[in-house]
Coordinates of C-alpha atoms in Angstrom, one line a residue:
M1 CA -13.2 -126.0 -86.0
T2 CA -10.9 -125.4 -82.7
A3 CA -7.7 -127.0 -82.4
A4 CA -7.6 -126.9 -78.6
A5 CA -4.7 -128.7 -76.7
C6 CA -6.5 -131.5 -75.0
E7 CA -4.7 -133.6 -72.6
V8 CA -5.6 -136.7 -70.9
A9 CA -6.1 -135.8 -67.0
V10 CA -6.6 -139.2 -65.6
R11 CA -5.9 -142.4 -68.1
A12 CA -8.9 -144.7 -67.3
R13 CA -11.0 -147.8 -69.1
A14 CA -14.5 -146.4 -67.9
E15 CA -17.3 -147.9 -69.8
L16 CA -19.6 -145.0 -69.5
G17 CA -17.9 -141.8 -67.8
E18 CA -20.1 -139.1 -66.9
G19 CA -20.8 -136.5 -64.8
P20 CA -17.8 -134.1 -64.6
T21 CA -18.2 -131.6 -61.4
W22 CA -15.8 -129.9 -59.6
D23 CA -15.8 -129.8 -55.8
P24 CA -14.1 -126.5 -54.3
A25 CA -14.4 -127.4 -51.0
A26 CA -12.2 -130.5 -51.5
G27 CA -10.5 -129.1 -54.5
V28 CA -11.1 -132.3 -56.6
L29 CA -13.1 -133.1 -59.7
L30 CA -15.5 -135.5 -59.2
W31 CA -16.8 -138.0 -62.1
V32 CA -18.7 -141.5 -62.3
D33 CA -18.7 -144.6 -64.0
I34 CA -22.2 -145.3 -64.3
L35 CA -21.9 -148.9 -65.5
A36 CA -19.0 -150.0 -63.4
S37 CA -21.0 -148.4 -60.2
R38 CA -18.0 -146.1 -59.2
V39 CA -17.3 -142.8 -58.1
H40 CA -14.2 -140.8 -59.1
S41 CA -12.5 -138.4 -57.7
Y42 CA -9.5 -136.2 -59.1
D43 CA -6.9 -133.6 -57.3
P44 CA -5.4 -131.9 -60.4
A45 CA -3.2 -130.5 -58.0
S46 CA -1.3 -133.1 -56.5
G47 CA -2.4 -135.7 -58.9
R48 CA -4.4 -137.9 -56.1
R49 CA -7.4 -139.8 -57.2
T50 CA -9.7 -142.0 -55.1
V51 CA -12.3 -144.5 -56.6
R52 CA -15.7 -145.3 -54.5
T53 CA -17.9 -148.1 -55.3
T54 CA -21.4 -147.9 -55.1
G55 CA -24.3 -150.5 -54.7
Q56 CA -25.9 -149.9 -58.1
H57 CA -25.3 -148.3 -61.1
V58 CA -24.6 -144.5 -60.6
G59 CA -25.8 -141.7 -63.0
A60 CA -24.1 -138.8 -61.1
A61 CA -22.4 -137.6 -57.7
K62 CA -22.5 -134.1 -56.2
P63 CA -21.1 -132.5 -53.2
R64 CA -23.1 -131.6 -50.3
T65 CA -23.0 -128.4 -48.5
G66 CA -21.7 -130.1 -45.3
G67 CA -19.4 -132.5 -46.8
G68 CA -20.0 -135.9 -48.7
L69 CA -22.0 -136.7 -51.8
V70 CA -25.3 -136.7 -53.2
L71 CA -26.0 -139.8 -55.8
N72 CA -28.5 -140.6 -58.4
L73 CA -28.6 -144.1 -58.6
R74 CA -30.5 -147.0 -60.4
D75 CA -33.3 -146.9 -57.4
G76 CA -33.3 -143.2 -56.3
V77 CA -31.4 -140.7 -54.7
G78 CA -29.0 -141.2 -52.0
L79 CA -26.7 -139.6 -49.4
V80 CA -22.8 -140.4 -48.7
D81 CA -21.7 -138.7 -45.3
P82 CA -18.2 -137.5 -45.1
G83 CA -15.2 -139.3 -44.8
P84 CA -13.6 -142.5 -47.0
Q85 CA -16.2 -144.6 -44.9
G86 CA -18.9 -142.2 -45.0
A87 CA -22.4 -144.2 -43.9
F88 CA -24.8 -144.0 -46.9
R89 CA -28.8 -143.6 -46.7
W90 CA -31.6 -143.2 -49.2
L91 CA -33.1 -139.5 -49.3
H92 CA -35.5 -140.7 -52.0
R93 CA -36.0 -144.4 -53.1
D94 CA -38.0 -144.8 -56.1
P95 CA -37.1 -148.1 -57.8
V96 CA -38.6 -148.6 -61.4
P97 CA -38.2 -152.0 -63.0
G98 CA -35.8 -151.4 -65.9
R99 CA -34.9 -147.6 -65.3
R100 CA -32.0 -146.0 -63.6
G101 CA -30.8 -142.6 -62.6
N102 CA -28.6 -140.8 -65.2
D103 CA -27.1 -136.9 -65.2
A104 CA -28.0 -134.6 -62.6
A105 CA -27.3 -131.3 -61.5
V106 CA -27.6 -128.6 -58.9
A107 CA -29.5 -125.5 -59.1
P108 CA -29.1 -122.3 -57.6
D109 CA -31.0 -122.7 -54.8
G110 CA -29.1 -126.1 -53.9
S111 CA -31.7 -128.6 -54.9
L112 CA -31.1 -131.2 -56.7
W113 CA -32.4 -132.2 -60.7
A114 CA -32.1 -135.4 -60.7
G115 CA -32.5 -137.1 -64.2
T116 CA -33.8 -140.8 -64.9
M117 CA -34.0 -143.0 -68.6
R118 CA -34.8 -146.8 -69.0
Y119 CA -32.0 -149.1 -69.7
D120 CA -33.8 -149.9 -73.1
E121 CA -34.0 -146.3 -73.9
A122 CA -37.8 -146.4 -74.6
L123 CA -39.8 -143.4 -76.0
G124 CA -40.8 -141.4 -72.8
G125 CA -39.3 -143.7 -70.1
G126 CA -37.7 -140.8 -68.2
T127 CA -38.4 -138.0 -66.2
L128 CA -36.8 -135.1 -64.8
T129 CA -37.2 -134.5 -60.9
R130 CA -36.3 -131.7 -58.4
L131 CA -35.1 -133.0 -54.9
T132 CA -34.7 -131.0 -51.7
G133 CA -32.6 -131.6 -48.7
D134 CA -35.5 -132.9 -47.0
G135 CA -36.1 -135.6 -49.8
T136 CA -39.2 -133.7 -51.3
A137 CA -39.7 -134.7 -54.8
E138 CA -41.6 -132.6 -57.3
P139 CA -41.9 -133.8 -60.7
V140 CA -40.7 -131.2 -63.4
L141 CA -40.9 -132.9 -67.0
A142 CA -42.3 -136.4 -67.6
D143 CA -42.3 -138.7 -70.6
V144 CA -38.5 -137.6 -71.7
T145 CA -36.4 -140.4 -73.1
V146 CA -32.8 -140.1 -71.8
S147 CA -32.6 -137.2 -69.6
N148 CA -29.3 -135.5 -69.7
G149 CA -27.6 -132.2 -69.3
T150 CA -28.9 -129.3 -67.1
G151 CA -27.7 -126.1 -66.3
W152 CA -28.3 -122.6 -65.3
S153 CA -27.6 -119.0 -66.6
P154 CA -25.4 -117.2 -64.6
D155 CA -28.5 -114.8 -63.1
G156 CA -30.7 -118.4 -62.5
R157 CA -33.6 -117.3 -64.4
R158 CA -33.2 -119.5 -67.5
M159 CA -32.6 -123.3 -67.1
Y160 CA -30.8 -125.4 -70.0
Y161 CA -31.9 -129.1 -71.1
V162 CA -31.2 -132.1 -73.1
D163 CA -33.3 -134.9 -74.0
T164 CA -30.3 -136.5 -76.1
P165 CA -32.8 -138.4 -78.7
T166 CA -34.0 -135.1 -79.5
R167 CA -30.9 -133.6 -81.0
R168 CA -31.7 -130.2 -79.1
I169 CA -30.3 -128.1 -76.4
D170 CA -33.6 -126.3 -74.7
V171 CA -34.3 -123.6 -72.7
L172 CA -37.0 -123.1 -69.8
D173 CA -37.8 -119.8 -67.7
V174 CA -37.5 -120.3 -64.3
L175 CA -40.1 -119.1 -61.9
D176 CA -41.0 -119.6 -58.1
G177 CA -38.0 -119.0 -56.8
G178 CA -36.4 -121.6 -58.6
R179 CA -39.1 -124.1 -58.0
Q180 CA -40.3 -124.3 -61.4
A181 CA -39.0 -124.6 -65.2
V182 CA -41.5 -123.6 -67.7
N183 CA -41.9 -122.5 -71.4
R184 CA -39.6 -125.4 -72.6
R185 CA -38.5 -124.5 -76.1
P186 CA -35.3 -125.4 -78.2
L187 CA -32.0 -123.1 -78.0
A188 CA -30.0 -124.6 -80.7
Q189 CA -30.5 -128.1 -82.6
V190 CA -27.7 -130.6 -83.4
E191 CA -27.9 -131.2 -87.1
E192 CA -27.9 -134.7 -88.3
G193 CA -24.2 -136.5 -88.6
A194 CA -22.9 -134.4 -85.8
G195 CA -23.3 -136.5 -83.2
F196 CA -26.0 -136.4 -79.9
P197 CA -26.1 -133.5 -77.0
D198 CA -25.3 -135.1 -73.8
G199 CA -23.9 -133.6 -70.4
L200 CA -23.5 -129.8 -70.6
T201 CA -22.3 -126.9 -68.4
V202 CA -22.8 -122.7 -68.6
D203 CA -20.1 -120.7 -68.4
A204 CA -19.4 -117.2 -66.8
D205 CA -20.6 -115.4 -70.1
G206 CA -23.8 -117.4 -70.2
C207 CA -22.6 -119.9 -73.3
V208 CA -23.8 -123.3 -73.3
W209 CA -21.2 -125.9 -73.7
V210 CA -22.4 -129.5 -74.8
A211 CA -20.6 -132.5 -75.5
L212 CA -21.6 -134.8 -78.7
W213 CA -22.2 -138.4 -78.3
D214 CA -20.4 -139.9 -81.6
G215 CA -19.5 -136.6 -82.3
G216 CA -16.4 -136.3 -81.0
A217 CA -16.6 -132.8 -80.0
V218 CA -17.5 -130.2 -77.3
R219 CA -19.5 -127.4 -78.7
R220 CA -20.3 -123.9 -77.0
Y221 CA -23.5 -122.3 -78.2
T222 CA -24.2 -118.6 -76.9
P223 CA -27.2 -117.9 -75.0
D224 CA -29.2 -116.9 -78.0
G225 CA -28.1 -120.5 -79.6
A226 CA -25.4 -119.1 -82.3
L227 CA -22.6 -121.8 -82.5
D228 CA -19.4 -119.8 -81.7
R229 CA -17.0 -122.7 -81.0
V230 CA -16.1 -126.6 -81.5
V231 CA -13.5 -128.4 -79.6
A232 CA -12.7 -131.5 -81.2
L233 CA -11.7 -134.6 -79.5
P234 CA -9.4 -138.0 -79.6
V235 CA -12.9 -139.9 -78.7
P236 CA -16.3 -140.5 -80.4
R237 CA -18.1 -140.7 -77.2
P238 CA -17.5 -137.7 -75.0
T239 CA -20.4 -137.5 -72.6
A240 CA -20.5 -134.2 -70.4
C241 CA -17.8 -131.6 -69.6
A242 CA -17.6 -128.9 -66.4
F243 CA -14.9 -126.4 -65.5
G244 CA -12.9 -127.3 -62.9
G245 CA -9.4 -126.1 -61.3
A246 CA -8.9 -123.7 -58.6
G247 CA -9.4 -120.5 -61.5
L248 CA -12.5 -122.7 -63.2
T249 CA -10.8 -122.0 -66.6
D250 CA -9.8 -125.7 -67.5
L251 CA -12.7 -127.5 -69.0
Y252 CA -12.8 -131.5 -68.4
V253 CA -14.6 -134.3 -70.5
T254 CA -15.8 -137.6 -69.6
T255 CA -15.5 -140.2 -72.1
A256 CA -17.5 -143.5 -73.0
R257 CA -15.9 -147.1 -74.5
T258 CA -19.4 -148.5 -74.4
G259 CA -20.7 -149.7 -77.5
L260 CA -17.1 -149.2 -79.1
G261 CA -15.8 -152.2 -81.2
A262 CA -12.1 -150.8 -81.0
P263 CA -12.0 -147.9 -79.0
P264 CA -9.1 -145.5 -79.0
P265 CA -6.6 -145.7 -76.2
V266 CA -8.2 -142.8 -74.5
A267 CA -11.6 -143.8 -74.5
G268 CA -13.1 -144.0 -71.1
S269 CA -10.7 -141.5 -69.8
L270 CA -11.0 -138.1 -68.6
L271 CA -9.7 -135.5 -70.7
V272 CA -8.8 -131.8 -70.1
V273 CA -8.9 -128.6 -72.2
P274 CA -6.6 -126.1 -70.2
D275 CA -7.8 -122.4 -70.1
A276 CA -10.7 -123.0 -72.1
G277 CA -12.8 -120.6 -70.9
S278 CA -14.1 -119.2 -67.5
G279 CA -16.7 -121.4 -65.9
L280 CA -19.3 -120.8 -63.1
P281 CA -18.9 -121.6 -59.4
Q282 CA -21.1 -124.6 -59.0
P283 CA -23.5 -124.9 -55.6
A284 CA -23.5 -127.7 -53.4
F285 CA -26.3 -129.6 -52.8
A286 CA -28.2 -128.6 -49.7
G287 CA -28.9 -131.7 -47.7

């Protein structure tokens, strides 16, 4: 267990904070509160914060190459134009009753890999879909339950993926110029009682950091699946992690209050572990 110096970056009461993402062009950390339908931004240099309300539950918000955001929403994937009052339009609308967008990630080629799940977390009710800037949607994985953390190795040849109830971090081989992910297999298994794997990020060494829902920690696994670091956190339900800051050395962690009868005071806040490691620059959505 690593006794890291975890700090509160943004004190908040998010019901289901998720999806931290560093936007290098804007110099801000993006994150969402899924159940409050809010997209947050935080500038660690100035402390400035903004909040944008979406029209429906939002599972992820990622920067676009020309500015603005791509959102993984309840009824599909939409685009927000640059600026505080940027216009919204659907890129790929695919409403399914009882289902919503969850975590999403931008691949090295600029495509968005967007996950879904059912509100009742029905077995096999979720999907993972690859979307390009023109709105083309290609199924990647079907029959998943809670589509969560997705990330790529530094060379782009491996993709890591979490379907939370499996308690596994899986690894897939990336083919066809990044369009396909095949040969899914376990990289690491989270043992009973240690929580459930949720959102993840990959560092410059190719190691996978994963937040453990109901585990109160973030773990780092090596590319061969060995556990080599555990960062304890002051909340039971961390949801996802990402490196941010000018040097990509600070690990930001989103957290949740939902389902906790008596949540700790900082549950729902955005946490940060300064100088935790070395992150990889994340691409923006090419759309």
